[in-house]
mmCIF file of C-alpha atoms and ligand atoms in Angstrom:
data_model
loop_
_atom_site.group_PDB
_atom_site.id
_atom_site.type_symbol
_atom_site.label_atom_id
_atom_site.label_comp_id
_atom_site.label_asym_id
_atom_site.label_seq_id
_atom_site.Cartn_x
_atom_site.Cartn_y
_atom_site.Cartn_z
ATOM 1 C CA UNK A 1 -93.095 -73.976 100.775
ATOM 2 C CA UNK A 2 -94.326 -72.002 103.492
ATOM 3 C CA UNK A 3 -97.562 -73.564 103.728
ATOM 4 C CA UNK A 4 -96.690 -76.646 105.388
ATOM 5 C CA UNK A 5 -94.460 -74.696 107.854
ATOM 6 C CA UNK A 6 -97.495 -72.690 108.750
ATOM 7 C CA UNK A 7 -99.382 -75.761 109.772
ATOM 8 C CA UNK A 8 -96.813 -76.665 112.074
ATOM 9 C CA UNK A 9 -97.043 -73.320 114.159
ATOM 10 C CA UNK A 10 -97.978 -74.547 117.755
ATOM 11 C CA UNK A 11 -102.023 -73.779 118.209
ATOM 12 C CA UNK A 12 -101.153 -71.790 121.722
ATOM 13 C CA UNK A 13 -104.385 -72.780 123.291
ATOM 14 C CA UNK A 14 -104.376 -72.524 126.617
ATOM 15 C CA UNK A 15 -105.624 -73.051 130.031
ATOM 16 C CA UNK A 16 -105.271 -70.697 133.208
ATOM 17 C CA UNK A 17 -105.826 -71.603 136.498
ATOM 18 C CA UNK A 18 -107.081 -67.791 137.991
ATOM 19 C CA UNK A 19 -106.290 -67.814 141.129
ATOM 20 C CA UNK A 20 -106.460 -65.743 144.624
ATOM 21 C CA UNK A 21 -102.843 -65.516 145.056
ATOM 22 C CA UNK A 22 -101.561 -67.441 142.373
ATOM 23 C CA UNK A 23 -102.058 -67.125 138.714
ATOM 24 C CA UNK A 24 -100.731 -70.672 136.625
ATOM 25 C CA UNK A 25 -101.597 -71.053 132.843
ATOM 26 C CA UNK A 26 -100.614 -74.073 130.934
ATOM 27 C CA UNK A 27 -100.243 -74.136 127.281
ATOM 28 C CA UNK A 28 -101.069 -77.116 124.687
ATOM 29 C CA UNK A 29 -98.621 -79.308 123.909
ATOM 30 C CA UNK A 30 -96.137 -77.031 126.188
ATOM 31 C CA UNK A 31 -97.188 -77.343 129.810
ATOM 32 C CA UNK A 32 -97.415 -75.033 132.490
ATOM 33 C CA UNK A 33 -95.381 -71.551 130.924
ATOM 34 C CA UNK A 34 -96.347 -69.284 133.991
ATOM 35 C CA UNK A 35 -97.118 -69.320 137.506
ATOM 36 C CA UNK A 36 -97.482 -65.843 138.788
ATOM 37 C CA UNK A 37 -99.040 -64.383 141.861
ATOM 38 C CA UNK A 38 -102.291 -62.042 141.153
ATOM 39 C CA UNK A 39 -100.840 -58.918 141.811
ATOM 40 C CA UNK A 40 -101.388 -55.789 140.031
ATOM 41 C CA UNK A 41 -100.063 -52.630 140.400
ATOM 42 C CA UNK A 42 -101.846 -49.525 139.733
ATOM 43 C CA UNK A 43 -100.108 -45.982 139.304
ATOM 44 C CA UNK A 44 -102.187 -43.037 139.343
ATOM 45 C CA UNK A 45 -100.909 -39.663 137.528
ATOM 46 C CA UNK A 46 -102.774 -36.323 136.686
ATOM 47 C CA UNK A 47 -105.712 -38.319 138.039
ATOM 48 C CA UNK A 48 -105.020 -41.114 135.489
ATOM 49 C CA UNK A 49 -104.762 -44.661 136.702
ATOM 50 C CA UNK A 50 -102.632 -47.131 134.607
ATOM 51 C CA UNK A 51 -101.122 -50.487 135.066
ATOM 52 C CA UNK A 52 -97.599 -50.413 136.554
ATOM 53 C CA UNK A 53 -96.389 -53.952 136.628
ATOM 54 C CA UNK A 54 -98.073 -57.646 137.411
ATOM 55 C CA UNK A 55 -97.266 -60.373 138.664
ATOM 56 C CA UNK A 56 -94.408 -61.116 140.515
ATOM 57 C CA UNK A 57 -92.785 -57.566 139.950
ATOM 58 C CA UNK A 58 -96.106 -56.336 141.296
ATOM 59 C CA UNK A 59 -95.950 -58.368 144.727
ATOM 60 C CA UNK A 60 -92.700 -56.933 145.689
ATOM 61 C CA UNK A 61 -94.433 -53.848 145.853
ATOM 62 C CA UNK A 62 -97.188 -54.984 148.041
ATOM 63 C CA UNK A 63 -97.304 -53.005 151.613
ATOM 64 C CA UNK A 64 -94.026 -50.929 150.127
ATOM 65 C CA UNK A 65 -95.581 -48.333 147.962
ATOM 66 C CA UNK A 66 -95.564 -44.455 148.047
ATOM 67 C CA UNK A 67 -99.084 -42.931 148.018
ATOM 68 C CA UNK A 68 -99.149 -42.863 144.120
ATOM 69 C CA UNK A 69 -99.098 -46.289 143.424
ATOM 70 C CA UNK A 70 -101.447 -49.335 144.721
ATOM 71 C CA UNK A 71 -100.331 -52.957 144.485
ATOM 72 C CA UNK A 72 -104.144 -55.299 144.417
ATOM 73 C CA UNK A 73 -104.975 -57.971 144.166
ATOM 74 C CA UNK A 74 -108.585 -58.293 141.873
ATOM 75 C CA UNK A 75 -109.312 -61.939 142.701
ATOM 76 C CA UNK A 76 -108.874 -61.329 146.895
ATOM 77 C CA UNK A 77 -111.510 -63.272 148.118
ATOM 78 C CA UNK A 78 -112.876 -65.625 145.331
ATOM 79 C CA UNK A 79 -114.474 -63.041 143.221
ATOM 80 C CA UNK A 80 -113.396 -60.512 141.522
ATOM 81 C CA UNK A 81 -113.029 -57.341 143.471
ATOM 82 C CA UNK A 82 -112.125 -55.134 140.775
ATOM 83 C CA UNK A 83 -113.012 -56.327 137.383
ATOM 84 C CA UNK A 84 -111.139 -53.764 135.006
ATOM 85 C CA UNK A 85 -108.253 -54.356 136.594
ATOM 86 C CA UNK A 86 -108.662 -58.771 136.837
ATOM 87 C CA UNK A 87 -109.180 -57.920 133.060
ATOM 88 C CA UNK A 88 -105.852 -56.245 132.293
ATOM 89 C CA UNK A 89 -104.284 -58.865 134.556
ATOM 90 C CA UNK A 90 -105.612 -61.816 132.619
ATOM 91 C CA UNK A 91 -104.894 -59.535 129.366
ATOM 92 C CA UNK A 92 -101.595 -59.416 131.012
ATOM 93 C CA UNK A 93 -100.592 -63.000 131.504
ATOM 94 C CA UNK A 94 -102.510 -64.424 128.387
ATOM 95 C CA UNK A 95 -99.657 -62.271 126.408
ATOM 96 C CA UNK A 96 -97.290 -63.155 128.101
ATOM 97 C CA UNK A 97 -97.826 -66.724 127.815
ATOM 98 C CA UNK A 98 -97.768 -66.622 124.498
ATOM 99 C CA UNK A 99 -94.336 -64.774 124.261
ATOM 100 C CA UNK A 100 -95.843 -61.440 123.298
ATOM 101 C CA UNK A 101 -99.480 -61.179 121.008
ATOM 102 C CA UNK A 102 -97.580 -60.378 117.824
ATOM 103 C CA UNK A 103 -96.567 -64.500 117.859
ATOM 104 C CA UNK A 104 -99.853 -65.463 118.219
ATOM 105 C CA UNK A 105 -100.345 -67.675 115.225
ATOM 106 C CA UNK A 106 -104.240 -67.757 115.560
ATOM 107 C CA UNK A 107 -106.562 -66.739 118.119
ATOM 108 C CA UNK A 108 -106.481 -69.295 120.733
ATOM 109 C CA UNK A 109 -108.953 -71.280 122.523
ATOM 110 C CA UNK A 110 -108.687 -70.753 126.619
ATOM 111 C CA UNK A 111 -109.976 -72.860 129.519
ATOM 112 C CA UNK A 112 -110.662 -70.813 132.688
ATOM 113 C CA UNK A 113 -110.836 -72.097 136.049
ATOM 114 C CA UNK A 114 -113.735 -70.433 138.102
ATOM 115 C CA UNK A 115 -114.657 -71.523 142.010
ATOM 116 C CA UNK A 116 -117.669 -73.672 142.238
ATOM 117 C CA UNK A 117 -119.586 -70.945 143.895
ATOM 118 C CA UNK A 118 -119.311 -67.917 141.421
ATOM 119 C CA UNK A 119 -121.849 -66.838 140.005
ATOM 120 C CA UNK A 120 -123.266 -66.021 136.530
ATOM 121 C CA UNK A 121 -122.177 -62.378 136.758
ATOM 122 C CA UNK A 122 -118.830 -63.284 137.567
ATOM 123 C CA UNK A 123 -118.641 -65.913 134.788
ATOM 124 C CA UNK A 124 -119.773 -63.853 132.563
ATOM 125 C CA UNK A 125 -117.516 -61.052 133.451
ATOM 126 C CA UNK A 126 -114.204 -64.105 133.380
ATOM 127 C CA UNK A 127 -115.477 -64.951 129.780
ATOM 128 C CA UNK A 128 -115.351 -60.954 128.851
ATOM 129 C CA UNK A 129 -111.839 -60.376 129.999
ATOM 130 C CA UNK A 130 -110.634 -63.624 128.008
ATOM 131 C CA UNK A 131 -112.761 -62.307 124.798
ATOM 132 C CA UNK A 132 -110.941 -58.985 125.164
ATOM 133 C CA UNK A 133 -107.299 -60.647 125.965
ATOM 134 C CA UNK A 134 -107.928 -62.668 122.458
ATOM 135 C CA UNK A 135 -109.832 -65.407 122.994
ATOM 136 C CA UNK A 136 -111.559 -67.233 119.851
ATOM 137 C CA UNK A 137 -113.633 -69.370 122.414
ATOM 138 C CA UNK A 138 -113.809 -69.503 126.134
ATOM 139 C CA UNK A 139 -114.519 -72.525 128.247
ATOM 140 C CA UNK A 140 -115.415 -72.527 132.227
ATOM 141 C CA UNK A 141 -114.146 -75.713 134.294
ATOM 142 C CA UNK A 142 -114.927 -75.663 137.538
ATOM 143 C CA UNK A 143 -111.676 -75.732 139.513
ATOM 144 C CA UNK A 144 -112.807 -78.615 141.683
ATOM 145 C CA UNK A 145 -113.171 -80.621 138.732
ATOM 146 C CA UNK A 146 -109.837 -79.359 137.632
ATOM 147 C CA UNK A 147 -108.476 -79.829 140.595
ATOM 148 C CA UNK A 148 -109.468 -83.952 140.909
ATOM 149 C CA UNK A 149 -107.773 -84.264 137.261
ATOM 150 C CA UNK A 150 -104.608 -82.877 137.960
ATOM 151 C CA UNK A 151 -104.456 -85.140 141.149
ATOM 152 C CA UNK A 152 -105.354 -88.418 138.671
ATOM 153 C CA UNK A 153 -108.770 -88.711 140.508
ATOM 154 C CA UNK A 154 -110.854 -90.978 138.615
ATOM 155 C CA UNK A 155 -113.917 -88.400 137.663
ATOM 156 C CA UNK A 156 -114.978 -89.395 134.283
ATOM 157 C CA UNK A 157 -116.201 -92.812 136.098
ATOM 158 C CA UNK A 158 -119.067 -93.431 138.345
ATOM 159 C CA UNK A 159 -116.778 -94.060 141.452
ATOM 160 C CA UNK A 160 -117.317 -91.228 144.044
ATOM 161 C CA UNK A 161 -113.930 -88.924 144.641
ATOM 162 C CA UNK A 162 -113.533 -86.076 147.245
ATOM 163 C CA UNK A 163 -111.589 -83.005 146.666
ATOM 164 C CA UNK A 164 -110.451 -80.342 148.861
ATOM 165 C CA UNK A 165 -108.794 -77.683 147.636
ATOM 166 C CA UNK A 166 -107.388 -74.481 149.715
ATOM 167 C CA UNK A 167 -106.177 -71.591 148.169
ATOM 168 C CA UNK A 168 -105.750 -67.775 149.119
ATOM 169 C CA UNK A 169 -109.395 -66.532 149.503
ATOM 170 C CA UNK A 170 -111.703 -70.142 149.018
ATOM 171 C CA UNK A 171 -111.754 -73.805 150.288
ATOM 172 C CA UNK A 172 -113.947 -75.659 147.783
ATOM 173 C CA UNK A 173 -114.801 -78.312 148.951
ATOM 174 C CA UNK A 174 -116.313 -80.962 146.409
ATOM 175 C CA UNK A 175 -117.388 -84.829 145.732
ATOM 176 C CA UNK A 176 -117.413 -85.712 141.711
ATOM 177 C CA UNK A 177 -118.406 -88.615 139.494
ATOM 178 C CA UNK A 178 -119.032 -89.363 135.938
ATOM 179 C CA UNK A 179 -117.729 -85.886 135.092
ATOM 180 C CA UNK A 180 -120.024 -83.697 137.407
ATOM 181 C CA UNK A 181 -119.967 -82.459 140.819
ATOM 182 C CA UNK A 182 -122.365 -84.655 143.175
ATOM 183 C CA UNK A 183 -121.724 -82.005 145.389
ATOM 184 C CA UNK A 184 -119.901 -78.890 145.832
ATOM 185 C CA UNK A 185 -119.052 -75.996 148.167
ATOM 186 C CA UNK A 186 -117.365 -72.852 148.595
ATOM 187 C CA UNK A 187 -116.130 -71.033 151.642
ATOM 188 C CA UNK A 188 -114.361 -68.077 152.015
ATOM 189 C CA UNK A 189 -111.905 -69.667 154.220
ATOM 190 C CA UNK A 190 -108.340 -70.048 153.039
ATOM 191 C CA UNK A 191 -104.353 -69.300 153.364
ATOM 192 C CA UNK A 192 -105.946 -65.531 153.747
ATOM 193 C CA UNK A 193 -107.677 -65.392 156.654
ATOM 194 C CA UNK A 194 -104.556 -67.483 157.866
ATOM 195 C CA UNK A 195 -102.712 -64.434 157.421
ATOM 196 C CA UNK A 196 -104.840 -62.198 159.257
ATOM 197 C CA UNK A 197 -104.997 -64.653 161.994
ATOM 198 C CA UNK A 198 -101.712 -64.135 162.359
ATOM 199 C CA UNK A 199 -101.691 -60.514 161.844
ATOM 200 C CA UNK A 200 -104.325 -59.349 164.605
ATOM 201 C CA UNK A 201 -103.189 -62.202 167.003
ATOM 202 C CA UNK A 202 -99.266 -60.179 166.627
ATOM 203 C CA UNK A 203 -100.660 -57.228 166.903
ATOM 204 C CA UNK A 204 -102.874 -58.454 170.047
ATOM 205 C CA UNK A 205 -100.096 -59.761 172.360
ATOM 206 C CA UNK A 206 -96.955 -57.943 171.217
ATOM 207 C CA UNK A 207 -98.355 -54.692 170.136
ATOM 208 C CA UNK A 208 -96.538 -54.890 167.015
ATOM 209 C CA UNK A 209 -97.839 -54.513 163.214
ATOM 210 C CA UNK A 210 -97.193 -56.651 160.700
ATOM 211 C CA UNK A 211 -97.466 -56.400 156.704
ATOM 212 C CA UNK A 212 -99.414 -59.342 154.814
ATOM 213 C CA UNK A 213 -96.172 -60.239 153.726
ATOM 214 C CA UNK A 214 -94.733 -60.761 157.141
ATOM 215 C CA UNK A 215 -97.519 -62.816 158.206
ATOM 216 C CA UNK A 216 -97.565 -65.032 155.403
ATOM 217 C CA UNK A 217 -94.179 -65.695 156.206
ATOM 218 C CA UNK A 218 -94.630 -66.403 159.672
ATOM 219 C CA UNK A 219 -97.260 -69.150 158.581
ATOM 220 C CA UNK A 220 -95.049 -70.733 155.920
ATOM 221 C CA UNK A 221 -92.061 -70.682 158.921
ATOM 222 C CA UNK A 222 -94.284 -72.302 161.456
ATOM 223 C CA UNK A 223 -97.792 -72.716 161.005
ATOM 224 C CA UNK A 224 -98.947 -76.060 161.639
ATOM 225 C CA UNK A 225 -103.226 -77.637 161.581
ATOM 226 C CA UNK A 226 -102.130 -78.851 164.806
ATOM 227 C CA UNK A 227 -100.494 -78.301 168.570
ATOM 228 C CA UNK A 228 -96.776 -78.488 167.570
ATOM 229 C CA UNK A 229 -95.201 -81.076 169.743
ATOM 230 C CA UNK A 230 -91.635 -82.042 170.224
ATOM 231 C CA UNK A 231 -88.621 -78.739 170.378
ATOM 232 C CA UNK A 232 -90.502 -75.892 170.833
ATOM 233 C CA UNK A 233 -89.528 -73.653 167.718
ATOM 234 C CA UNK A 234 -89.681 -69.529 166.939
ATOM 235 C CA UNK A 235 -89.025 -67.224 164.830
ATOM 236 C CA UNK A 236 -88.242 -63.520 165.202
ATOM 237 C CA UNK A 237 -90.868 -61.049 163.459
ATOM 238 C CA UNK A 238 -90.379 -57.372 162.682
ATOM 239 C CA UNK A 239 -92.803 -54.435 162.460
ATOM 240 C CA UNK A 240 -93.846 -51.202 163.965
ATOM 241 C CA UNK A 241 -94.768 -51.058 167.393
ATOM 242 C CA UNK A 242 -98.386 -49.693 167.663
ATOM 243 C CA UNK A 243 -97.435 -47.493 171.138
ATOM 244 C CA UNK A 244 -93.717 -46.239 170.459
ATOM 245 C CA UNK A 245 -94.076 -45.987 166.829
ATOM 246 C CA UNK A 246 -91.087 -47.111 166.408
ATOM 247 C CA UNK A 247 -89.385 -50.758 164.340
ATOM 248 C CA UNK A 248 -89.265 -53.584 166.487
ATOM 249 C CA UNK A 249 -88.186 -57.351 166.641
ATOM 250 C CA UNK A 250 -89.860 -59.769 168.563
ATOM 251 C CA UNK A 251 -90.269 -63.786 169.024
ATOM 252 C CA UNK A 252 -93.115 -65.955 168.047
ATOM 253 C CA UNK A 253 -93.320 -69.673 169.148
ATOM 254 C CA UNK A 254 -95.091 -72.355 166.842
ATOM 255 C CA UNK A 255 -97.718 -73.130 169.314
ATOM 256 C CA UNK A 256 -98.866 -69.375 169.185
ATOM 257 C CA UNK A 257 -99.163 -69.119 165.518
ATOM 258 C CA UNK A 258 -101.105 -72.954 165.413
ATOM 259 C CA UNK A 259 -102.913 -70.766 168.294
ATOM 260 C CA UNK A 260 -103.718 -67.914 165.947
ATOM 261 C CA UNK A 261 -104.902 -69.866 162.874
ATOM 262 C CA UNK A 262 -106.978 -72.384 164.505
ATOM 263 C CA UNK A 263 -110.317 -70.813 163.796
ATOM 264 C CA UNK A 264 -109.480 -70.703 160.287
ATOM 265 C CA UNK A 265 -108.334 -74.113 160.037
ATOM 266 C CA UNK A 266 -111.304 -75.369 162.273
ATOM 267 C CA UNK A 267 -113.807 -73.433 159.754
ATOM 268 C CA UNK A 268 -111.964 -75.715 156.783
ATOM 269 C CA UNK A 269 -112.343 -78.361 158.193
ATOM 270 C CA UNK A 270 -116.335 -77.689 159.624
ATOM 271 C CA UNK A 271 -116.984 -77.065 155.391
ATOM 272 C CA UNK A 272 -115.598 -80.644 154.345
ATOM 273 C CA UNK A 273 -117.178 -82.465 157.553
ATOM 274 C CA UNK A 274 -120.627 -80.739 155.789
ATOM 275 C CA UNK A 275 -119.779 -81.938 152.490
ATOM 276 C CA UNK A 276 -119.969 -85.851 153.859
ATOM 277 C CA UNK A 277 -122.962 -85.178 155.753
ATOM 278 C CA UNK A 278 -124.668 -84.994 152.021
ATOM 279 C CA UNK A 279 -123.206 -87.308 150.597
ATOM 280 C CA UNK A 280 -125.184 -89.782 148.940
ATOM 281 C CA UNK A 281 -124.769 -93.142 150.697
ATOM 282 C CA UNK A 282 -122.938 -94.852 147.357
ATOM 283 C CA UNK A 283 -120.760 -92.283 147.034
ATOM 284 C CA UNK A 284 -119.525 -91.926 150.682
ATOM 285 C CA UNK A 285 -118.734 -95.647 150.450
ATOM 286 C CA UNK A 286 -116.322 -94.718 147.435
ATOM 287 C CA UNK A 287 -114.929 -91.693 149.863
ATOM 288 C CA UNK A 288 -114.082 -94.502 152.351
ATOM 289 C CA UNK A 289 -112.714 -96.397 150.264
ATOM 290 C CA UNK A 290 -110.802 -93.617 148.292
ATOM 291 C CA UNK A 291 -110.475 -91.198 150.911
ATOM 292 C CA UNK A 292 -110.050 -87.666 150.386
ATOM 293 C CA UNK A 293 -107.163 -85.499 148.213
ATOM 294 C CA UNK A 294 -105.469 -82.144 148.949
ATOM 295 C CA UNK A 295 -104.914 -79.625 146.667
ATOM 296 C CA UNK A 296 -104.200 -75.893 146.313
ATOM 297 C CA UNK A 297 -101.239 -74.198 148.503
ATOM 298 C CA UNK A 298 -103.084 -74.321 152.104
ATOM 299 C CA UNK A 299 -102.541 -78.337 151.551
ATOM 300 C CA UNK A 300 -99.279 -77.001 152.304
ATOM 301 C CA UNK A 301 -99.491 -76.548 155.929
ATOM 302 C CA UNK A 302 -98.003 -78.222 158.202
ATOM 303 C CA UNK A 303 -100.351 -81.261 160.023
ATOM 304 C CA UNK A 304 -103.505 -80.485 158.090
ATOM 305 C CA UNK A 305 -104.044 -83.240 156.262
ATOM 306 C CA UNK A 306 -103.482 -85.016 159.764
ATOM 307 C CA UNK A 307 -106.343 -82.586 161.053
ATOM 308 C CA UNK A 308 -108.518 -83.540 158.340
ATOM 309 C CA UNK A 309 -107.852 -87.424 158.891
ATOM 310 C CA UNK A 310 -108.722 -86.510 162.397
ATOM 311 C CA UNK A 311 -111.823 -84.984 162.378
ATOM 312 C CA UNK A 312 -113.179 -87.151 159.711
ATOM 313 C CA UNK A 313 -111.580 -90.992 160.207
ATOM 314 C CA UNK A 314 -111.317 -91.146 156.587
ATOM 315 C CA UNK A 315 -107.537 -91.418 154.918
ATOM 316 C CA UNK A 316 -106.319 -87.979 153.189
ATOM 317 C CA UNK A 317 -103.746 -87.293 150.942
ATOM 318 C CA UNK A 318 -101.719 -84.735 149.502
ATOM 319 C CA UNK A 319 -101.885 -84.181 145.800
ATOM 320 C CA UNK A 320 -98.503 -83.669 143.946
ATOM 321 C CA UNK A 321 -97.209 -80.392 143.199
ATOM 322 C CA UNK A 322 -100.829 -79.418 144.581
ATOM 323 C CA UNK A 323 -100.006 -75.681 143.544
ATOM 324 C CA UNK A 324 -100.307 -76.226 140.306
ATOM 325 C CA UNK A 325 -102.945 -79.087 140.439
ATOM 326 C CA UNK A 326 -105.129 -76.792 138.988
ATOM 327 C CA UNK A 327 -103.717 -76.041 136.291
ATOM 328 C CA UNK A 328 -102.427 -79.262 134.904
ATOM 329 C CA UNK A 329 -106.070 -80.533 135.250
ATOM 330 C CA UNK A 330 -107.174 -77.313 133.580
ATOM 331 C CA UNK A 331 -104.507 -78.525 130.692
ATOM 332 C CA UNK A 332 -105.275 -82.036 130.118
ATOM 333 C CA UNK A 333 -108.998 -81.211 130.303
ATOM 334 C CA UNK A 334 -108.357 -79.213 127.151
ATOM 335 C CA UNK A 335 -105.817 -81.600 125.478
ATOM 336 C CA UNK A 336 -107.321 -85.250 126.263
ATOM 337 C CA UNK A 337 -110.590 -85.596 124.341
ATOM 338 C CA UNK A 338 -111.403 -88.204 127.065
ATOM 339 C CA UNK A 339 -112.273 -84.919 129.747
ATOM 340 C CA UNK A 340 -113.079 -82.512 126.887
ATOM 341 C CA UNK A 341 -116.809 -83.045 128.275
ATOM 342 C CA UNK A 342 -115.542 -81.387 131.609
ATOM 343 C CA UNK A 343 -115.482 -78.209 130.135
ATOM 344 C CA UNK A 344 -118.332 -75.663 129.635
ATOM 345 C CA UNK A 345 -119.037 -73.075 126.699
ATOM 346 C CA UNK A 346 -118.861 -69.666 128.318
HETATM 347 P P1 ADP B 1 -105.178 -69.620 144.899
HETATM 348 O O1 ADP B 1 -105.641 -70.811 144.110
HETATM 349 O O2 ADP B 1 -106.268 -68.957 145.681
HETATM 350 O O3 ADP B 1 -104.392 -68.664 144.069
HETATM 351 P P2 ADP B 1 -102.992 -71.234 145.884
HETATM 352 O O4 ADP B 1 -103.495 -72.602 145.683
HETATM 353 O O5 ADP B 1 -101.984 -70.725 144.922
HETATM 354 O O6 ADP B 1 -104.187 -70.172 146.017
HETATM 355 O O7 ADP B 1 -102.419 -71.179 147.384
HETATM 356 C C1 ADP B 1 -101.958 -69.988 147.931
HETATM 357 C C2 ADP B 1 -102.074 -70.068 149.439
HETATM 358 O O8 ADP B 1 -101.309 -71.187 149.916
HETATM 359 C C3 ADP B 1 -101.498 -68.846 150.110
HETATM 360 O O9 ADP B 1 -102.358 -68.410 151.153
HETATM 361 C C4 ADP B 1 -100.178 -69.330 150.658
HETATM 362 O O10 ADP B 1 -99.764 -68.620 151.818
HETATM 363 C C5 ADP B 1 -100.517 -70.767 151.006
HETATM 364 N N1 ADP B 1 -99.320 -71.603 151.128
HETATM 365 C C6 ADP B 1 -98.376 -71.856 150.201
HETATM 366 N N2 ADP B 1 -97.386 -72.611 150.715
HETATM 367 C C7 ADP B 1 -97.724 -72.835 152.019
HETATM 368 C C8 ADP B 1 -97.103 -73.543 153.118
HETATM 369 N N3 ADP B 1 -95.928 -74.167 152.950
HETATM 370 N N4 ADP B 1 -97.731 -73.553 154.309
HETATM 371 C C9 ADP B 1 -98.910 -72.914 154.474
HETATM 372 N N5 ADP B 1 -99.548 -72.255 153.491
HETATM 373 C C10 ADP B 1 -98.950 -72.194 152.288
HETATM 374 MG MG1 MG B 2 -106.702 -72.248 143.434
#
């Protein structure tokens, strides 16, 4: 009798959408189970350097920790910074995903997202880590591609479709059809450099430091692609004053933080002007048609799909749930034997 139960043990294939800031894996036949940020952190006793937490219990850490312990993140800008620790990460949430490895009915096959622009090295090194975290076979998607399924984009026909999706450390930036990229780009542009925008422009007109934290905060609050307009709006911001050392609380307006991250957002929106200007003339006339979809968590903010219709003329849209657009694309890639020619052996 227990053979037939056996075959009805859930396969636990999976596919995980690795990104910058956020880490979302969706399982067959389940959906998405996780949706973590990529945080690790590290603890280092008698010299010996060891996991402490990931994940979310890791990011409360982040710009709180006594010398001892480091909170990282491995994937910071689009690659991986720090490869044994991305590997213990993705060991990390591949286990937990599957409720702990001793339910792991068989070893599982796992889709990986990976930006446009990595390179062999780092493939290679993505495909390693899954190996090691269980893997019986890896696949690569790219996450464009992944991206433009999640959103319903219609990529496994020969009708051009434009994807732009900004996370943490990348913009890609991409135009597919009949399952490929026609074109594709990468820029280390993203909700980071955001951040830091907001950071050093603080830190230039108040004298006051802010954590990463903080100034992702500050952008979620009020950061907007565009000149607010309308009721001027603030918030108050705390951090350590740079010439009395000491905590202080001061007030930002909106206009000063869309002051702060407009070279950011202007060096977003420079990558997917590019991206038409090589266009193949058919395609673009699908993109016209079509217009262009947002994904990833900098779709997010405030006005920039405005800024983007804008600059370009063309119509833009927001993808739904575009922070886990990824993923889902990642997960019907892997369950709909329609897209199953998406994906690419590792
Ligand atoms: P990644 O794929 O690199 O992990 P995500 O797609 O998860 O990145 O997006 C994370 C980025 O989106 C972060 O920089 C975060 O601050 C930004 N973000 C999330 N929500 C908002 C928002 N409401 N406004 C502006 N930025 C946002
Ligand atoms: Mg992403």
């Amino acid at each position: 009798m227990w053979l037939p139960r056996l075959f009805r043990l859930p396969s636990h294939d999976m596919a995980i959408d690795l990104g910058t800031v956020n880490t979302v894996v969706y399982v067959r036949g389940q959906g998405i189970v996780l949706n973590e940020p990529s945080v690790v952190a590290l603890e280092t006793r008698d010299g010996i350097r060891r996991v402490k937490s990931v994940g979310r219990d890791a990011k409360l850490m982040m710009g709180k920790t006594p010398d001892n312990i480091q909170a990282i993140r491995p994937l910071r800008d689009g690659v991986i910074a720090d490869i044994d620790v991305a590997e213990q990460m993705i060991k990390h949430f591949i286990d937990k995903a599957h409720g702990g490895r001793s339910r792991l009915p068989r070893r599982p096959e796992i889709v990986i997202c990976v930006p446009s622009g990595s390179t062999t090295v780092e493939r290679r090194a993505i495909r390693d880590a899954a190996t090691n975290a269980g893997a019986s076979k890896v696949w690569l998607l790219d996450e464009p591609m992944a991206a433009a399924i999640g959103a319903g984009l219609p990529v496994i026909e020969p009708v051009g479709a434009m994807v732009v999706d900004i996370g943490g450390g990348t913009t890609e930036v991409a135009i597919l059809s009949l399952r490929g990229l026609a074109y594709s780009t990468s820029v280390r542009v993203g909700g980071d450099k955001m951040d830091e925008a907001i950071t050093a422009a603080v830190r230039r007109k108040y004298n006051l430091m802010v954590g990463e934290t903080t100034a992702e905060r500050i952008k979620h609050a009020l950061g907007s692609a565009l000149p607010p307009e309308g009721e001027p709006r603030t918030i108050s911001v705390r951090g350590r004053h740079l010439v009395q050392g000491m905590p202080k609380e001061i007030e930002i307006s909106q206009a000063e933080v869309a002051e702060a991250i407009a070279e950011p957002v202007s060096q977003i929106i420079g990558a997917v002007r590019a991206a038409l200007e090589n266009t193949a003339p058919e395609l673009a006339a699908d993109i016209v048609d079509r217009g262009i979809v947002m994904t990833g968590g900098g779709s997010l903010l405030q006005r920039i799909d405005e800024a983007i219709a804008l600059s370009t003329g063309l119509p833009v849209v927001i993808a739904n749930d575009p922070l886990v657009c990824v993923a889902m694309g990642a997960g019907r890639a892997l369950e709909d034997p329609d897209y199953r020619g998406v994906l690419n052996a590792a």
